[in-house]
Amino acid sequence: MNLRVAVLMDPIQSIHIEKDSSFAMLLEAQRRGHELLYLTQASLAIREAAPWALARSVRVRDDAQGWFDLDAPHWRDLRQVDVILARKDPPVDDQFTYDTMVLELAQAGGTLVVNDPRALRDANEKLFALRFPQCIPPTLVARDPAELKRFAGEHGKIVLKPLDGMGGRSIFVSGHGDPNLNVILETLTDFGRRFAMAQRYLPEIRDGDKRILLIDGEPVPYALARLPQGDEFRGNLAAGGKGVGMPLTEREHWIAREVAPELRRRGMLFVGLDVIGGFLTEVNVTSPTCIRELDKAFGLNIAGQLFDAIEAKCHPQ
């Protein structure tokens, strides 16, 4: 049976299709004959306590010269949609949070939302990793610059980052004795008014910040190691990192097994784990990427695996 699939995403005209995972999902859904609807944040509304959107039918093609066609917008009751792919990039700000509340109304009306709206609100991509202390490096979250400096004194070289960043933005390497440490902490914490995360620096970053994709708790057997380039310490592709595919290690399989039950319990169907040197550093739930890179490297169809799981949930045996 064909499904009506809506995707809530950033502007489709601005994506880079060669590395956009939302686009890979659209291509696969279309290949399977599902009806596709395109949503943006601005299209969402609540009418008399019901979730609606000014949706546009979309057709896609794997062509960098022109990858989509949109029909005229029409108001749709989101409870009449079978699946919503919630793929809006961070920041998880107030407007993102309000979006999840609209999606939760659709979910209550029987629509499958991937990932679960409550999980999108609750699972901060930095903090959620702390639910698995057996998997993570030494980590501190604090507002107090003095406490963060104490952590630097204990561990020497550390990584500092905000809780709401993505793509490697505002990530610093510093440490005990760094003359820039005070100003970094002032900047990140806004003089003690905002949380910042500190983690022990992992020199294995030279071997890559690995992205592991999980579909309903099951890991894709290959990771994309994002390797820092030149004098850059960040491996994020958005920060210029180079992606290299490689099989999962036994330790990475173990991390996936440790995390998977909680992901399933919370309705997180498609998740990206970030792992450096055998340590879990982040759990990406909003709009995990790297589908297209891994598909190309290993002849996979990760979006196909995802839609197998989606279809099984929409039409359980």
mmCIF file of C-alpha atoms in Angstrom:
data_model
loop_
_atom_site.group_PDB
_atom_site.id
_atom_site.type_symbol
_atom_site.label_atom_id
_atom_site.label_comp_id
_atom_site.label_asym_id
_atom_site.label_seq_id
_atom_site.Cartn_x
_atom_site.Cartn_y
_atom_site.Cartn_z
ATOM 1 C CA MET A 1 0.000 0.000 0.000
ATOM 2 C CA ASN A 2 1.298 3.438 -0.909
ATOM 3 C CA LEU A 3 1.783 5.947 1.868
ATOM 4 C CA ARG A 4 1.363 9.683 2.096
ATOM 5 C CA VAL A 5 4.761 10.887 3.295
ATOM 6 C CA ALA A 6 5.469 14.465 4.370
ATOM 7 C CA VAL A 7 8.946 15.808 5.058
ATOM 8 C CA LEU A 8 9.500 18.828 7.289
ATOM 9 C CA MET A 9 12.890 20.193 6.292
ATOM 10 C CA ASP A 10 14.986 23.248 5.555
ATOM 11 C CA PRO A 11 14.373 24.959 2.181
ATOM 12 C CA ILE A 12 14.731 22.302 -0.514
ATOM 13 C CA GLN A 13 16.191 24.790 -2.981
ATOM 14 C CA SER A 14 19.195 25.312 -0.673
ATOM 15 C CA ILE A 15 20.280 21.714 -0.092
ATOM 16 C CA HIS A 16 23.343 19.979 -1.554
ATOM 17 C CA ILE A 17 21.814 16.826 -2.969
ATOM 18 C CA GLU A 18 25.096 14.887 -3.156
ATOM 19 C CA LYS A 19 25.214 14.770 0.658
ATOM 20 C CA ASP A 20 21.682 15.492 1.836
ATOM 21 C CA SER A 21 20.084 12.623 3.734
ATOM 22 C CA SER A 22 16.583 14.122 3.585
ATOM 23 C CA PHE A 23 16.897 14.112 -0.204
ATOM 24 C CA ALA A 24 17.941 10.448 -0.123
ATOM 25 C CA MET A 25 14.749 9.704 1.835
ATOM 26 C CA LEU A 26 12.631 11.610 -0.690
ATOM 27 C CA LEU A 27 14.187 9.710 -3.592
ATOM 28 C CA GLU A 28 13.529 6.358 -1.914
ATOM 29 C CA ALA A 29 9.953 7.198 -0.950
ATOM 30 C CA GLN A 30 9.225 8.298 -4.515
ATOM 31 C CA ARG A 31 10.850 5.140 -5.905
ATOM 32 C CA ARG A 32 8.442 3.111 -3.783
ATOM 33 C CA GLY A 33 5.434 4.984 -5.162
ATOM 34 C CA HIS A 34 4.616 6.950 -2.016
ATOM 35 C CA GLU A 35 2.963 10.363 -2.290
ATOM 36 C CA LEU A 36 5.373 13.118 -1.221
ATOM 37 C CA LEU A 37 4.523 16.352 0.557
ATOM 38 C CA TYR A 38 6.989 19.131 1.347
ATOM 39 C CA LEU A 39 6.650 21.141 4.567
ATOM 40 C CA THR A 40 8.627 24.007 6.078
ATOM 41 C CA GLN A 41 8.394 25.558 9.522
ATOM 42 C CA ALA A 42 6.402 28.463 8.115
ATOM 43 C CA SER A 43 3.763 26.084 6.743
ATOM 44 C CA LEU A 44 2.683 24.641 10.108
ATOM 45 C CA ALA A 45 -0.495 25.724 11.881
ATOM 46 C CA ILE A 46 -3.007 24.556 14.484
ATOM 47 C CA ARG A 47 -6.663 24.965 13.507
ATOM 48 C CA GLU A 48 -9.180 24.414 16.280
ATOM 49 C CA ALA A 49 -6.702 22.211 18.154
ATOM 50 C CA ALA A 50 -5.868 20.150 15.032
ATOM 51 C CA PRO A 51 -2.486 20.083 13.229
ATOM 52 C CA TRP A 52 -2.463 21.496 9.706
ATOM 53 C CA ALA A 53 0.161 22.519 7.173
ATOM 54 C CA LEU A 54 0.268 24.454 3.951
ATOM 55 C CA ALA A 55 1.824 21.526 2.104
ATOM 56 C CA ARG A 56 3.131 21.218 -1.435
ATOM 57 C CA SER A 57 3.327 18.032 -3.457
ATOM 58 C CA VAL A 58 6.928 17.483 -4.509
ATOM 59 C CA ARG A 59 8.684 15.361 -7.114
ATOM 60 C CA VAL A 60 12.435 14.803 -6.949
ATOM 61 C CA ARG A 61 15.199 13.636 -9.261
ATOM 62 C CA ASP A 62 18.888 13.014 -8.702
ATOM 63 C CA ASP A 63 20.041 15.873 -10.895
ATOM 64 C CA ALA A 64 22.143 18.740 -9.558
ATOM 65 C CA GLN A 65 20.846 20.998 -12.339
ATOM 66 C CA GLY A 66 17.284 20.722 -11.052
ATOM 67 C CA TRP A 67 16.317 18.284 -8.324
ATOM 68 C CA PHE A 68 12.709 19.126 -7.451
ATOM 69 C CA ASP A 69 9.342 20.307 -8.732
ATOM 70 C CA LEU A 70 6.711 21.726 -6.386
ATOM 71 C CA ASP A 71 2.979 22.017 -6.940
ATOM 72 C CA ALA A 72 0.889 24.866 -5.595
ATOM 73 C CA PRO A 73 0.434 24.798 -1.801
ATOM 74 C CA HIS A 74 -2.749 23.395 -0.264
ATOM 75 C CA TRP A 75 -3.826 23.130 3.366
ATOM 76 C CA ARG A 76 -3.614 19.550 4.660
ATOM 77 C CA ASP A 77 -4.752 18.035 7.936
ATOM 78 C CA LEU A 78 -1.591 16.331 9.192
ATOM 79 C CA ARG A 79 -3.651 13.602 10.823
ATOM 80 C CA GLN A 80 -4.426 12.446 7.273
ATOM 81 C CA VAL A 81 -0.721 11.945 6.518
ATOM 82 C CA ASP A 82 0.718 8.469 7.123
ATOM 83 C CA VAL A 83 4.308 9.491 7.886
ATOM 84 C CA ILE A 84 6.046 12.755 8.723
ATOM 85 C CA LEU A 85 9.829 12.846 8.466
ATOM 86 C CA ALA A 86 10.873 15.564 10.930
ATOM 87 C CA ARG A 87 14.142 16.678 9.356
ATOM 88 C CA LYS A 88 14.544 20.324 10.378
ATOM 89 C CA ASP A 89 18.158 21.125 11.243
ATOM 90 C CA PRO A 90 19.047 22.647 14.632
ATOM 91 C CA PRO A 91 19.095 24.952 16.469
ATOM 92 C CA VAL A 92 16.512 23.395 18.754
ATOM 93 C CA ASP A 93 15.126 26.774 19.727
ATOM 94 C CA ASP A 94 11.651 27.870 20.826
ATOM 95 C CA GLN A 95 10.275 27.657 17.293
ATOM 96 C CA PHE A 96 11.653 24.135 16.819
ATOM 97 C CA THR A 97 10.041 23.152 20.121
ATOM 98 C CA TYR A 98 6.694 24.570 19.027
ATOM 99 C CA ASP A 99 7.000 22.574 15.788
ATOM 100 C CA THR A 100 7.315 19.363 17.799
ATOM 101 C CA MET A 101 4.073 20.243 19.589
ATOM 102 C CA VAL A 102 2.277 20.522 16.258
ATOM 103 C CA LEU A 103 3.786 17.194 15.198
ATOM 104 C CA GLU A 104 2.709 15.640 18.484
ATOM 105 C CA LEU A 105 -0.902 16.500 17.631
ATOM 106 C CA ALA A 106 -0.437 14.690 14.317
ATOM 107 C CA GLN A 107 1.064 11.726 16.146
ATOM 108 C CA ALA A 108 -1.920 11.619 18.504
ATOM 109 C CA GLY A 109 -4.125 11.451 15.415
ATOM 110 C CA GLY A 110 -2.374 8.324 14.156
ATOM 111 C CA THR A 111 0.477 9.706 12.046
ATOM 112 C CA LEU A 112 3.918 8.106 12.396
ATOM 113 C CA VAL A 113 6.450 10.876 13.106
ATOM 114 C CA VAL A 114 10.141 10.081 12.576
ATOM 115 C CA ASN A 115 11.647 10.833 15.025
ATOM 116 C CA ASP A 116 9.118 10.968 17.861
ATOM 117 C CA PRO A 117 8.324 14.643 18.624
ATOM 118 C CA ARG A 118 8.775 14.262 22.362
ATOM 119 C CA ALA A 119 12.159 12.650 21.799
ATOM 120 C CA LEU A 120 13.172 15.581 19.590
ATOM 121 C CA ARG A 121 12.379 17.910 22.492
ATOM 122 C CA ASP A 122 13.900 15.825 25.258
ATOM 123 C CA ALA A 123 17.045 14.408 23.657
ATOM 124 C CA ASN A 124 19.514 17.269 23.452
ATOM 125 C CA GLU A 125 22.155 15.956 21.096
ATOM 126 C CA LYS A 126 24.994 16.771 23.479
ATOM 127 C CA LEU A 127 23.340 15.939 26.809
ATOM 128 C CA PHE A 128 21.593 12.742 25.739
ATOM 129 C CA ALA A 129 24.932 10.941 25.413
ATOM 130 C CA LEU A 130 25.378 11.402 29.178
ATOM 131 C CA ARG A 131 22.615 8.821 29.731
ATOM 132 C CA PHE A 132 25.242 6.243 28.741
ATOM 133 C CA PRO A 133 28.156 7.043 31.077
ATOM 134 C CA GLN A 134 29.791 3.711 30.284
ATOM 135 C CA CYS A 135 30.237 4.884 26.672
ATOM 136 C CA ILE A 136 31.434 8.482 26.979
ATOM 137 C CA PRO A 137 34.763 10.200 27.705
ATOM 138 C CA PRO A 138 35.201 12.273 30.898
ATOM 139 C CA THR A 139 32.634 15.051 30.525
ATOM 140 C CA LEU A 140 31.464 18.095 32.456
ATOM 141 C CA VAL A 141 28.452 20.336 31.826
ATOM 142 C CA ALA A 142 28.449 23.578 33.791
ATOM 143 C CA ARG A 143 27.741 27.297 33.654
ATOM 144 C CA ASP A 144 30.424 28.226 36.183
ATOM 145 C CA PRO A 145 33.718 29.124 34.415
ATOM 146 C CA ALA A 146 35.662 28.202 37.539
ATOM 147 C CA GLU A 147 34.237 24.677 37.457
ATOM 148 C CA LEU A 148 35.114 24.347 33.781
ATOM 149 C CA LYS A 149 38.644 25.573 34.537
ATOM 150 C CA ARG A 150 38.902 22.945 37.289
ATOM 151 C CA PHE A 151 38.035 20.294 34.681
ATOM 152 C CA ALA A 152 40.750 21.662 32.385
ATOM 153 C CA GLY A 153 43.228 21.465 35.244
ATOM 154 C CA GLU A 154 42.269 17.840 35.851
ATOM 155 C CA HIS A 155 42.398 16.659 32.244
ATOM 156 C CA GLY A 156 44.852 19.038 30.580
ATOM 157 C CA LYS A 157 43.710 19.358 26.973
ATOM 158 C CA ILE A 158 39.919 19.591 26.577
ATOM 159 C CA VAL A 159 37.205 20.299 24.015
ATOM 160 C CA LEU A 160 34.603 22.957 24.836
ATOM 161 C CA LYS A 161 31.286 23.396 23.032
ATOM 162 C CA PRO A 162 27.806 24.883 23.434
ATOM 163 C CA LEU A 163 24.811 22.606 23.970
ATOM 164 C CA ASP A 164 22.898 23.933 20.955
ATOM 165 C CA GLY A 165 25.525 23.859 18.201
ATOM 166 C CA MET A 166 25.800 21.726 15.076
ATOM 167 C CA GLY A 167 28.260 21.178 12.253
ATOM 168 C CA GLY A 168 31.269 21.919 14.450
ATOM 169 C CA ARG A 169 30.238 25.493 15.191
ATOM 170 C CA SER A 170 31.705 27.208 18.257
ATOM 171 C CA ILE A 171 33.810 24.198 19.280
ATOM 172 C CA PHE A 172 37.144 25.023 20.908
ATOM 173 C CA VAL A 173 40.210 23.039 21.890
ATOM 174 C CA SER A 174 41.839 24.526 24.950
ATOM 175 C CA GLY A 175 43.264 23.423 28.256
ATOM 176 C CA HIS A 176 45.103 24.181 31.441
ATOM 177 C CA GLY A 177 47.526 27.067 30.953
ATOM 178 C CA ASP A 178 45.941 28.309 27.719
ATOM 179 C CA PRO A 179 45.913 32.140 27.885
ATOM 180 C CA ASN A 180 42.735 32.096 25.793
ATOM 181 C CA LEU A 181 40.821 29.799 28.172
ATOM 182 C CA ASN A 182 39.196 32.581 30.186
ATOM 183 C CA VAL A 183 37.804 34.386 27.156
ATOM 184 C CA ILE A 184 36.623 31.090 25.608
ATOM 185 C CA LEU A 185 34.699 30.301 28.787
ATOM 186 C CA GLU A 186 33.281 33.829 28.960
ATOM 187 C CA THR A 187 32.110 33.510 25.367
ATOM 188 C CA LEU A 188 30.595 30.028 25.658
ATOM 189 C CA THR A 189 28.888 30.563 29.040
ATOM 190 C CA ASP A 190 28.001 34.252 28.510
ATOM 191 C CA PHE A 191 29.735 35.010 31.809
ATOM 192 C CA GLY A 192 28.115 32.110 33.618
ATOM 193 C CA ARG A 193 24.600 32.429 32.188
ATOM 194 C CA ARG A 194 24.667 29.500 29.729
ATOM 195 C CA PHE A 195 25.698 25.861 29.991
ATOM 196 C CA ALA A 196 28.795 24.681 28.175
ATOM 197 C CA MET A 197 30.108 21.142 27.755
ATOM 198 C CA ALA A 198 33.724 20.153 28.348
ATOM 199 C CA GLN A 199 35.130 16.783 27.326
ATOM 200 C CA ARG A 200 38.613 15.373 27.626
ATOM 201 C CA TYR A 201 40.385 15.859 24.302
ATOM 202 C CA LEU A 202 40.597 12.583 22.382
ATOM 203 C CA PRO A 203 43.734 12.483 20.201
ATOM 204 C CA GLU A 204 42.086 9.700 18.176
ATOM 205 C CA ILE A 205 40.200 12.486 16.380
ATOM 206 C CA ARG A 206 43.050 12.214 13.857
ATOM 207 C CA ASP A 207 41.481 8.860 12.869
ATOM 208 C CA GLY A 208 38.093 10.504 12.421
ATOM 209 C CA ASP A 209 34.921 11.599 14.151
ATOM 210 C CA LYS A 210 32.823 8.596 13.151
ATOM 211 C CA ARG A 211 29.125 8.824 12.325
ATOM 212 C CA ILE A 212 27.249 5.588 12.976
ATOM 213 C CA LEU A 213 23.666 5.397 11.706
ATOM 214 C CA LEU A 214 21.040 3.346 13.544
ATOM 215 C CA ILE A 215 17.685 2.327 12.069
ATOM 216 C CA ASP A 216 15.233 1.284 14.768
ATOM 217 C CA GLY A 217 18.226 0.498 16.969
ATOM 218 C CA GLU A 218 20.117 -1.565 14.378
ATOM 219 C CA PRO A 219 23.427 -0.097 13.201
ATOM 220 C CA VAL A 220 24.376 0.242 9.561
ATOM 221 C CA PRO A 221 27.559 -1.907 9.472
ATOM 222 C CA TYR A 222 29.725 0.932 8.158
ATOM 223 C CA ALA A 223 30.579 4.316 9.671
ATOM 224 C CA LEU A 224 31.637 7.518 7.969
ATOM 225 C CA ALA A 225 34.883 8.682 9.589
ATOM 226 C CA ARG A 226 35.064 12.444 9.175
ATOM 227 C CA LEU A 227 38.762 13.292 9.132
ATOM 228 C CA PRO A 228 40.124 16.732 10.051
ATOM 229 C CA GLN A 229 42.036 18.404 7.235
ATOM 230 C CA GLY A 230 45.129 20.616 7.418
ATOM 231 C CA ASP A 231 45.433 22.512 10.692
ATOM 232 C CA GLU A 232 41.740 21.987 11.525
ATOM 233 C CA PHE A 233 40.975 19.812 14.578
ATOM 234 C CA ARG A 234 37.282 19.369 13.751
ATOM 235 C CA GLY A 235 36.228 16.471 11.571
ATOM 236 C CA ASN A 236 32.730 17.767 10.805
ATOM 237 C CA LEU A 237 32.015 17.776 7.071
ATOM 238 C CA ALA A 238 30.546 21.273 7.478
ATOM 239 C CA ALA A 239 33.927 22.360 8.871
ATOM 240 C CA GLY A 240 35.879 20.932 5.935
ATOM 241 C CA GLY A 241 36.384 17.371 7.152
ATOM 242 C CA LYS A 242 36.910 14.532 4.669
ATOM 243 C CA GLY A 243 34.545 11.576 4.856
ATOM 244 C CA VAL A 244 35.973 8.059 4.649
ATOM 245 C CA GLY A 245 33.790 4.983 5.056
ATOM 246 C CA MET A 246 34.948 2.057 7.183
ATOM 247 C CA PRO A 247 33.450 -1.006 8.886
ATOM 248 C CA LEU A 248 32.306 -0.683 12.476
ATOM 249 C CA THR A 249 34.705 -1.919 15.121
ATOM 250 C CA GLU A 250 33.657 -4.323 17.863
ATOM 251 C CA ARG A 251 33.681 -1.410 20.332
ATOM 252 C CA GLU A 252 31.372 0.607 18.054
ATOM 253 C CA HIS A 253 28.971 -2.331 17.775
ATOM 254 C CA TRP A 254 29.002 -2.486 21.594
ATOM 255 C CA ILE A 255 28.159 1.221 21.883
ATOM 256 C CA ALA A 256 25.250 0.733 19.470
ATOM 257 C CA ARG A 257 23.945 -2.168 21.573
ATOM 258 C CA GLU A 258 24.202 -0.074 24.756
ATOM 259 C CA VAL A 259 22.249 2.834 23.275
ATOM 260 C CA ALA A 260 19.682 1.003 21.109
ATOM 261 C CA PRO A 261 17.103 -0.051 23.757
ATOM 262 C CA GLU A 262 16.615 3.536 24.963
ATOM 263 C CA LEU A 263 16.336 4.804 21.390
ATOM 264 C CA ARG A 264 13.652 2.257 20.609
ATOM 265 C CA ARG A 265 11.780 3.038 23.820
ATOM 266 C CA ARG A 266 11.647 6.707 22.879
ATOM 267 C CA GLY A 267 10.561 6.156 19.285
ATOM 268 C CA MET A 268 13.818 7.291 17.689
ATOM 269 C CA LEU A 269 13.746 5.419 14.400
ATOM 270 C CA PHE A 270 16.702 7.102 12.673
ATOM 271 C CA VAL A 271 19.652 8.249 14.782
ATOM 272 C CA GLY A 272 23.292 9.149 14.244
ATOM 273 C CA LEU A 273 25.900 8.371 16.897
ATOM 274 C CA ASP A 274 29.160 10.325 16.912
ATOM 275 C CA VAL A 275 32.108 8.271 18.160
ATOM 276 C CA ILE A 276 35.746 9.332 18.590
ATOM 277 C CA GLY A 277 38.371 6.839 19.704
ATOM 278 C CA GLY A 278 35.768 4.369 20.890
ATOM 279 C CA PHE A 279 33.877 6.958 22.968
ATOM 280 C CA LEU A 280 30.345 8.203 22.321
ATOM 281 C CA THR A 281 30.369 12.014 22.088
ATOM 282 C CA GLU A 282 26.927 12.914 20.694
ATOM 283 C CA VAL A 283 23.562 11.361 19.804
ATOM 284 C CA ASN A 284 22.052 13.060 16.756
ATOM 285 C CA VAL A 285 18.258 12.800 16.562
ATOM 286 C CA THR A 286 17.065 15.919 14.716
ATOM 287 C CA SER A 287 18.383 15.377 11.184
ATOM 288 C CA PRO A 288 21.194 12.808 11.062
ATOM 289 C CA THR A 289 23.238 12.838 7.873
ATOM 290 C CA CYS A 290 25.795 10.716 5.950
ATOM 291 C CA ILE A 291 23.333 8.453 4.100
ATOM 292 C CA ARG A 292 24.506 9.454 0.649
ATOM 293 C CA GLU A 293 28.201 9.191 1.438
ATOM 294 C CA LEU A 294 27.873 5.677 2.891
ATOM 295 C CA ASP A 295 25.566 4.548 0.090
ATOM 296 C CA LYS A 296 28.119 5.664 -2.495
ATOM 297 C CA ALA A 297 31.098 4.119 -0.690
ATOM 298 C CA PHE A 298 29.579 0.693 -0.046
ATOM 299 C CA GLY A 299 26.704 0.271 -2.511
ATOM 300 C CA LEU A 300 24.096 0.539 0.252
ATOM 301 C CA ASN A 301 20.534 1.805 0.277
ATOM 302 C CA ILE A 302 20.192 3.173 3.802
ATOM 303 C CA ALA A 303 17.027 5.120 3.021
ATOM 304 C CA GLY A 304 15.597 1.837 1.747
ATOM 305 C CA GLN A 305 16.364 0.190 5.095
ATOM 306 C CA LEU A 306 14.687 3.105 6.841
ATOM 307 C CA PHE A 307 11.555 2.826 4.712
ATOM 308 C CA ASP A 308 11.424 -0.923 5.310
ATOM 309 C CA ALA A 309 11.194 -0.057 9.024
ATOM 310 C CA ILE A 310 8.675 2.738 8.432
ATOM 311 C CA GLU A 311 6.427 0.539 6.299
ATOM 312 C CA ALA A 312 6.575 -2.245 8.891
ATOM 313 C CA LYS A 313 5.358 0.190 11.550
ATOM 314 C CA CYS A 314 2.609 1.568 9.308
ATOM 315 C CA HIS A 315 1.447 -1.910 8.290
ATOM 316 C CA PRO A 316 2.384 -4.327 11.085
ATOM 317 C CA GLN A 317 1.969 -8.007 10.310
#
